Short mmCIF file of C-alpha atoms in Angstrom, two decimals:
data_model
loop_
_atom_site.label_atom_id
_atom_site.label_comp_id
_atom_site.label_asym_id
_atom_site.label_seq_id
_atom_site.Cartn_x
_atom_site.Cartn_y
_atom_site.Cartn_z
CA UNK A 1 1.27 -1.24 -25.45
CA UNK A 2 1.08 2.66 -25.24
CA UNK A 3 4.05 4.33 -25.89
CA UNK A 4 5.20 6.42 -22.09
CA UNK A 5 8.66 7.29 -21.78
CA UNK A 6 8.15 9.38 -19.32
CA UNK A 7 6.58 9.15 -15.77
CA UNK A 8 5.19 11.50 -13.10
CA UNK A 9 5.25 11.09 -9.36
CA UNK A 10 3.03 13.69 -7.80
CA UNK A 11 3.48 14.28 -4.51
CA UNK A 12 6.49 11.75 -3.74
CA UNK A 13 5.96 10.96 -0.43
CA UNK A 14 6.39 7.62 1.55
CA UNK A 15 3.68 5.55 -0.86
CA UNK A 16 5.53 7.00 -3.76
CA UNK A 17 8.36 6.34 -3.19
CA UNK A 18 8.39 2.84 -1.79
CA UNK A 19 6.66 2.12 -5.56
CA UNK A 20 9.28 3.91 -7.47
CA UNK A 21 12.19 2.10 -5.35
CA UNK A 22 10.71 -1.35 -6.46
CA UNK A 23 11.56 0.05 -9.78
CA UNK A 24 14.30 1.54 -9.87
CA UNK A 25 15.97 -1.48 -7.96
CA UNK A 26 14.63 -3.86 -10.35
CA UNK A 27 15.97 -4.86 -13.56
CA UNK A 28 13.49 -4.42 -16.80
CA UNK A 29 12.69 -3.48 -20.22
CA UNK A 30 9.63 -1.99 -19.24
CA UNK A 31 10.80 0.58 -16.59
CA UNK A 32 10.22 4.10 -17.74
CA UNK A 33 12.80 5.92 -19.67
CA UNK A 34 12.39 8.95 -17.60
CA UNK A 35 10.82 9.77 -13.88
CA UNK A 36 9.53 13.02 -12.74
CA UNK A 37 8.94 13.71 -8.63
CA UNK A 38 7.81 16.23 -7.22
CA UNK A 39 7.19 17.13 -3.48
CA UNK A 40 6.10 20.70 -1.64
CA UNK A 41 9.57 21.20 -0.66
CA UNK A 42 13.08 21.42 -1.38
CA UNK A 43 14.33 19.79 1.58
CA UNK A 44 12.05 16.75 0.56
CA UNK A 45 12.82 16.87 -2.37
CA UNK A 46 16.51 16.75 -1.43
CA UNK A 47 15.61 13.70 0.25
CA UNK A 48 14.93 11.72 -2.68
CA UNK A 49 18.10 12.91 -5.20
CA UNK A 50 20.08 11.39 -2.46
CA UNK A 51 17.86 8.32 -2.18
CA UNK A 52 18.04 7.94 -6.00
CA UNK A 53 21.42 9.25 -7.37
CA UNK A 54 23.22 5.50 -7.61
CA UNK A 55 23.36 4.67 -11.12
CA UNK A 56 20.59 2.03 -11.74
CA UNK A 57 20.50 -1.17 -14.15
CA UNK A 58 17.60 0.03 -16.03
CA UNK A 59 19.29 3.68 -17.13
CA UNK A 60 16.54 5.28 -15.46
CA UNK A 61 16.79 9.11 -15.71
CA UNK A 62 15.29 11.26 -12.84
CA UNK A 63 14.23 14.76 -12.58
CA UNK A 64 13.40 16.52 -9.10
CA UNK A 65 10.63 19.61 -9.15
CA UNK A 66 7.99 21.76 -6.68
CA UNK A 67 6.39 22.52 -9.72
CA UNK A 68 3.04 20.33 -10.43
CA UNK A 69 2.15 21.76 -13.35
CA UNK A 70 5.62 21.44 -15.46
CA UNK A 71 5.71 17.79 -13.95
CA UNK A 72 2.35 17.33 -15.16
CA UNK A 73 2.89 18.79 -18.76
CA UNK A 74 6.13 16.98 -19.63
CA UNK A 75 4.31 13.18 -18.63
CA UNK A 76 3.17 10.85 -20.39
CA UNK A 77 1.29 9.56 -17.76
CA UNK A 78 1.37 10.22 -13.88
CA UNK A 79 1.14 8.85 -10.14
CA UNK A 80 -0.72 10.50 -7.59
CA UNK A 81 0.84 9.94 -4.65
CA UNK A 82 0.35 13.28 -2.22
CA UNK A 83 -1.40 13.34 1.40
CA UNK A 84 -5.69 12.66 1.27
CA UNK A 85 -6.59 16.09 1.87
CA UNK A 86 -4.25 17.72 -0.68
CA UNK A 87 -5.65 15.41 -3.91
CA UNK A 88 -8.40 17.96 -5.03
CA UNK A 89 -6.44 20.92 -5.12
CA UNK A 90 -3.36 19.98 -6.80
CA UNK A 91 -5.37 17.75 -9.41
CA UNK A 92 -7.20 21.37 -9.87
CA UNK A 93 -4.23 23.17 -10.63
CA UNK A 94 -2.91 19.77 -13.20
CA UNK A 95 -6.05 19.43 -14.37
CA UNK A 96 -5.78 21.08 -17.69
CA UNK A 97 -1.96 19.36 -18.37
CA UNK A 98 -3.35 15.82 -17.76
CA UNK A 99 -7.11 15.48 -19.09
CA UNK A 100 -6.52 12.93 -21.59
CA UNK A 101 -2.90 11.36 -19.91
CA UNK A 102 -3.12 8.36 -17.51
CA UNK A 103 -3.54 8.83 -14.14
CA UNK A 104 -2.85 6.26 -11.63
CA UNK A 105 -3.66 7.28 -8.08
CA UNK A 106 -2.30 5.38 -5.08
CA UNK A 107 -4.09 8.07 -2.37
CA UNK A 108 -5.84 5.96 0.04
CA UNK A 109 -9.81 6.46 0.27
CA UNK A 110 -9.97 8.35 -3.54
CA UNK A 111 -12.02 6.77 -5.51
CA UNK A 112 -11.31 5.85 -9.06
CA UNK A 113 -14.91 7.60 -10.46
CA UNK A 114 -13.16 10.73 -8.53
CA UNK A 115 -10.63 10.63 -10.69
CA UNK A 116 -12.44 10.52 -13.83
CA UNK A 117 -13.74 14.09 -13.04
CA UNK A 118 -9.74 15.29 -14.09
CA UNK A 119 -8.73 12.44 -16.70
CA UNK A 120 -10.27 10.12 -19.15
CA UNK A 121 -7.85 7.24 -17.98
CA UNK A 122 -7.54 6.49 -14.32
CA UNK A 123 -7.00 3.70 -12.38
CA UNK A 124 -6.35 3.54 -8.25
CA UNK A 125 -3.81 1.57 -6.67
CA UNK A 126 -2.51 0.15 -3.32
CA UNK A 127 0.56 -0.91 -1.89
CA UNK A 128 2.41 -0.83 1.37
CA UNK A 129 5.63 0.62 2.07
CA UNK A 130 6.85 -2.72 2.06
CA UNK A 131 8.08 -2.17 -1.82
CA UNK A 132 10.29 -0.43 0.24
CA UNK A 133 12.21 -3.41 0.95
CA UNK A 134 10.79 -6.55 -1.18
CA UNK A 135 8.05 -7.29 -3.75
CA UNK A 136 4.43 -6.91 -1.60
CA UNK A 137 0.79 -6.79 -2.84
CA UNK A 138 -0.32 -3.97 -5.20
CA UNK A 139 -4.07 -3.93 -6.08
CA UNK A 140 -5.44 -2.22 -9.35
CA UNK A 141 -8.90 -0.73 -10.20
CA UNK A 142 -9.35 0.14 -13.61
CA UNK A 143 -12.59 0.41 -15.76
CA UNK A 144 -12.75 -1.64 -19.61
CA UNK A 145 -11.28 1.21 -21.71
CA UNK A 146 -8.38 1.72 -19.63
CA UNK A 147 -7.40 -1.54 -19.19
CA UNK A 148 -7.64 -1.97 -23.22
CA UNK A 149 -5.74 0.88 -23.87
CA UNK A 150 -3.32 0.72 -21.05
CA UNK A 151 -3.71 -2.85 -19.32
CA UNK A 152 -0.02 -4.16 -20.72
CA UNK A 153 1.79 -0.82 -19.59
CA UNK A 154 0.26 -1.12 -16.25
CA UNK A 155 0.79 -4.77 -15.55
CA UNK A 156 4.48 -4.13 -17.17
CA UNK A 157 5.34 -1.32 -14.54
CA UNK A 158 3.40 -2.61 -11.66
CA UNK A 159 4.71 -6.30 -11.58
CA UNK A 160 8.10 -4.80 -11.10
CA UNK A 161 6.94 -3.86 -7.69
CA UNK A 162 4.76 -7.06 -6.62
CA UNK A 163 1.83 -8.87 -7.43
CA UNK A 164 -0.97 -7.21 -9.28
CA UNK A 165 -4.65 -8.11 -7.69
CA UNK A 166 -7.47 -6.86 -9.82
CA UNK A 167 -9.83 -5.29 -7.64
CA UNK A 168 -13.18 -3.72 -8.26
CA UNK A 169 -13.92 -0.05 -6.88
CA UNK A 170 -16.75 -1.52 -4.21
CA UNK A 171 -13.63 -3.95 -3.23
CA UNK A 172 -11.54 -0.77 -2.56
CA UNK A 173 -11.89 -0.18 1.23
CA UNK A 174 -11.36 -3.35 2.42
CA UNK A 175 -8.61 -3.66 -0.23
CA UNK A 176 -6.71 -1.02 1.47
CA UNK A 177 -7.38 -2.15 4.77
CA UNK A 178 -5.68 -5.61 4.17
CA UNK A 179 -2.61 -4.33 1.67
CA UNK A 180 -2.42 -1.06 3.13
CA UNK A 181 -2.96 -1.33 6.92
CA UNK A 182 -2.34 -5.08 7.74
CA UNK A 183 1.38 -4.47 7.67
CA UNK A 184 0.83 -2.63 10.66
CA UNK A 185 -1.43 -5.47 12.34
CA UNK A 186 1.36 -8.30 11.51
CA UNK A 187 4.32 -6.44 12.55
CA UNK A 188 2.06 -5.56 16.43
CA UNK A 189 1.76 -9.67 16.14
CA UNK A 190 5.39 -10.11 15.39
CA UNK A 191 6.25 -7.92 18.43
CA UNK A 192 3.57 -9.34 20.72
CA UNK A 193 5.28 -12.49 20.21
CA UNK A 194 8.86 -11.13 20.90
CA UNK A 195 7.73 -9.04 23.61
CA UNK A 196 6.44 -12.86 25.27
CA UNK A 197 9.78 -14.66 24.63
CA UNK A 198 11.59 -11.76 26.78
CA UNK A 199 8.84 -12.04 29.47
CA UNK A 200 9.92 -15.95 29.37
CA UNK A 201 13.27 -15.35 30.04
CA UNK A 202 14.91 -15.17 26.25
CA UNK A 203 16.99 -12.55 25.21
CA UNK A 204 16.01 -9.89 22.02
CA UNK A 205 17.53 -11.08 20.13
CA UNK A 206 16.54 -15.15 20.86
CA UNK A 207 13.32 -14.09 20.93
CA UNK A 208 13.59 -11.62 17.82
CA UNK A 209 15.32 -14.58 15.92
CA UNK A 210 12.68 -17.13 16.76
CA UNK A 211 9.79 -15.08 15.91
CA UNK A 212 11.01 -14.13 12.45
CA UNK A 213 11.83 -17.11 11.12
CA UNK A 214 9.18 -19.15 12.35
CA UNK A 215 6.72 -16.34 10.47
CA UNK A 216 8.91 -16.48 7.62
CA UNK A 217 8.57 -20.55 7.13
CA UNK A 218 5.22 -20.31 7.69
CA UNK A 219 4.57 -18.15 5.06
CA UNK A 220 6.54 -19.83 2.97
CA UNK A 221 4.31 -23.27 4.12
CA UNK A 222 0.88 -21.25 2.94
CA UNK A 223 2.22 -20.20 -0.02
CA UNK A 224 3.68 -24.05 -0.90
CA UNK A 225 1.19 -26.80 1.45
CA UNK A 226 -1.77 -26.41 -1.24
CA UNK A 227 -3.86 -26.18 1.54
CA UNK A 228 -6.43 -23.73 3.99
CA UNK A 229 -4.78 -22.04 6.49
CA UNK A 230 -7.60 -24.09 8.81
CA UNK A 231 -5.95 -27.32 7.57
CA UNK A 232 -2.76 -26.40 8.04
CA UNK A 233 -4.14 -25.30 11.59
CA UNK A 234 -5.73 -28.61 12.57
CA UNK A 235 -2.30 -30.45 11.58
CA UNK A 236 -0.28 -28.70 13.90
CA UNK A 237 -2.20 -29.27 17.18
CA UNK A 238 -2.31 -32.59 19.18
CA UNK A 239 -4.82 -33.17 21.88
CA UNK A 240 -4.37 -31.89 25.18
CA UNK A 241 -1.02 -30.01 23.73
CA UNK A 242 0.32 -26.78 24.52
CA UNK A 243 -0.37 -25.21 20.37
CA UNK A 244 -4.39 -26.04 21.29
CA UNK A 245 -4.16 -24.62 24.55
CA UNK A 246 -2.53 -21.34 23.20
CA UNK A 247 -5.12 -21.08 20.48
CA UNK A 248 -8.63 -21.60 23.23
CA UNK A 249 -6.12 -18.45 25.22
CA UNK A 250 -6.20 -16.83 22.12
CA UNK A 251 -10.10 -17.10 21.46
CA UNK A 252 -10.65 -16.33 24.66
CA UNK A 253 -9.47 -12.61 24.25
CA UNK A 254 -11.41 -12.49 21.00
CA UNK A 255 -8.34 -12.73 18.70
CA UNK A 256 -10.38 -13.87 15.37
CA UNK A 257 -13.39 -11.61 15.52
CA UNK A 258 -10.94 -8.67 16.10
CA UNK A 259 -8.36 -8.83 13.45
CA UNK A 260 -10.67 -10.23 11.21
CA UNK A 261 -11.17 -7.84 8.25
CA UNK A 262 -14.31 -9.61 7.01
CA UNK A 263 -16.44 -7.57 9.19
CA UNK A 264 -18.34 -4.37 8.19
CA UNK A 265 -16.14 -1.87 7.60
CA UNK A 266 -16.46 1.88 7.98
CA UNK A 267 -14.58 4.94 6.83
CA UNK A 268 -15.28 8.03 8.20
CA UNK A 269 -13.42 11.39 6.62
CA UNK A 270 -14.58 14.24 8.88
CA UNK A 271 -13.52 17.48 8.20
CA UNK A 272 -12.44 19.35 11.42
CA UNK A 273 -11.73 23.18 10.35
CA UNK A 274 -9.81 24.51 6.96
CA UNK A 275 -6.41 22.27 7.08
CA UNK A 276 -7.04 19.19 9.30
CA UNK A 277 -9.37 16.36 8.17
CA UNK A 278 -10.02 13.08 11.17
CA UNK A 279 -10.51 9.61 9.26
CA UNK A 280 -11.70 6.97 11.29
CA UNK A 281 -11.11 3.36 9.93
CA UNK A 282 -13.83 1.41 11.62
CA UNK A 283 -13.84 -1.82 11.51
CA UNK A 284 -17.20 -3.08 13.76
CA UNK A 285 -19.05 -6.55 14.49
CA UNK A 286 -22.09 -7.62 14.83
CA UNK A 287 -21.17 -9.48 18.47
CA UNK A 288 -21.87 -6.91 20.84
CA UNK A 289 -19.34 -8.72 23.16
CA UNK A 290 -16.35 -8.43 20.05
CA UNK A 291 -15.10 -4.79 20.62
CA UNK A 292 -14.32 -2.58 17.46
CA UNK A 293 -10.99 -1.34 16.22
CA UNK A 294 -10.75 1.99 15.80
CA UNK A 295 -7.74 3.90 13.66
CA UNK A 296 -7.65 7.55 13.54
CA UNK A 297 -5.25 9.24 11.33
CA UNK A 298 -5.05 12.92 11.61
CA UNK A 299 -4.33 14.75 7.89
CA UNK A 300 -3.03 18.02 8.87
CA UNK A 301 -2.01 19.78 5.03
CA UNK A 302 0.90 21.90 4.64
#
């Protein structure tokens, strides 16, 4: 395994760190020695010495900066983790501090053959804030000669946080549709379903207390039964019952063909004027009568 003491966050934001939480809350051999994070400014960056000043398990030590460049030339390797539109222009002004250093980028929609424009060893990866609060998901794109050279150190630091999922780079988008954005979908299911109890007559927190824990068990049945979620479907419903009806109800407003993420999917970066960039995530079907979802995230820089 290489030998990196010391690690980088560039641009700690929320992505970065939910990652570095996982961790820092997690004991290990393999957590870094020494973590670097910088942000734009010094009120965020206040932010996170009060988010990390307990004493941790693993003896981490952690330095707070605004300055890229001495972040980037004291690393032995570093994390990307800054807004979309500010990537190319603070990997320009790193670029000549981190050229043959790893660089692991978990900026949604930046390709990993980007990257190798600024380093010789990249990889991309994706998470969800969830690392926030438990292990979660964390894919990993990496080419052969990074994964010989670095493979152990990554799968060391990253399975702190989660479970690794080797991805390849035409994988990517959809990848960080399902770890990235489906958070967001299950937690407008989870609400939905909360939000029906009260309609009912339940109270919040009935209804609140009902909804998580039957998600939670069923999870927990997925990851345990051995079998397809269709399966697992078919033995829960009895004819003429009230689960079958509620599923036809469900297919009738077009649940499956619009949450499903097997559909073509279409990313759209459009650049509005100097400082503001529009991505639409598209996702589209080839039903005419299944409508489209459509997420727009404005990426206004500093």
């Amino acid at each position: 395994m290489s030998d990196i003491n010391t690690l980088a966050v560039i641009g700690c934001g929320t992505m970065g760190s939910a990652l570095i939480q996982s961790i820092y809350r997690k004991v290990s051999s393999s957590a870094p020695k020494h973590i670097i994070l910088t942000t734009a400014t010094d009120k965020s960056l206040e932010k996170l010495r009060i988010k990390f000043k307990i004493p941790n398990a693993n003896g981490i030590s952690f330095e707070f900066t605004t300055n890229n460049r001495l972040a980037a030339s004291k690393a032995d390797a570093l994390l990307l983790s800054c807004k979309p539109d500010l990537s190319l222009e603070i990997l320009n002004s790193i670029k000549q501090d981190i050229k043959d250093k790893l660089l692991i980028s978990i900026v949604a929609g930046f390709s990993n053959s980007r990257l190798e424009t600024f380093s010789k060893y990249t990889c991309t990866i994706m998470a969800s804030i969830v690392l926030s609060y438990t292990s979660g998901p964390i894919s990993l794109t990496m080419n052969p000669s990074v994964a010989a050279r670095y493979g152990d150190y990554l799968d060391n630091l990253l399975s702190q946080a989660g479970s690794i999922i080797l991805v390849t780079e035409d994988e990517s988008d959809i990848t960080n549709a399902i770890i990235g954005s489906a958070t967001a979908f299950t937690l407008l299911y989870v609400e939905s379903l909360i939000q029906g109890g009260i309609s009912k007559g339940l109270t919040y927190d009935k209804a609140k207390k009902m909804t998580l824990k039957m998600v939670e068990s069923t999870l927990k049945m997925v990851l345990t039964a051995g079998e397809s979620s269709e399966e697992l479907i078919n033995a829960l419903v009895t004819p003429g019952g009230t689960t079958i009806d509620g599923l036809l109800t469900l297919e009738e407003g077009k649940f499956r063909s619009t949450v499903t993420l097997d559909r073509k999917l279409e990313i759209r970066c459009i650049l509005k004027n100097d400082n503001v960039r529009i991505m639409h995530i598209v996702f589209t079907s080839d039903d005419p009568d299944s409508p489209g979802i459509i997420c727009t995230i404005n990426m206004i820089a500093n």
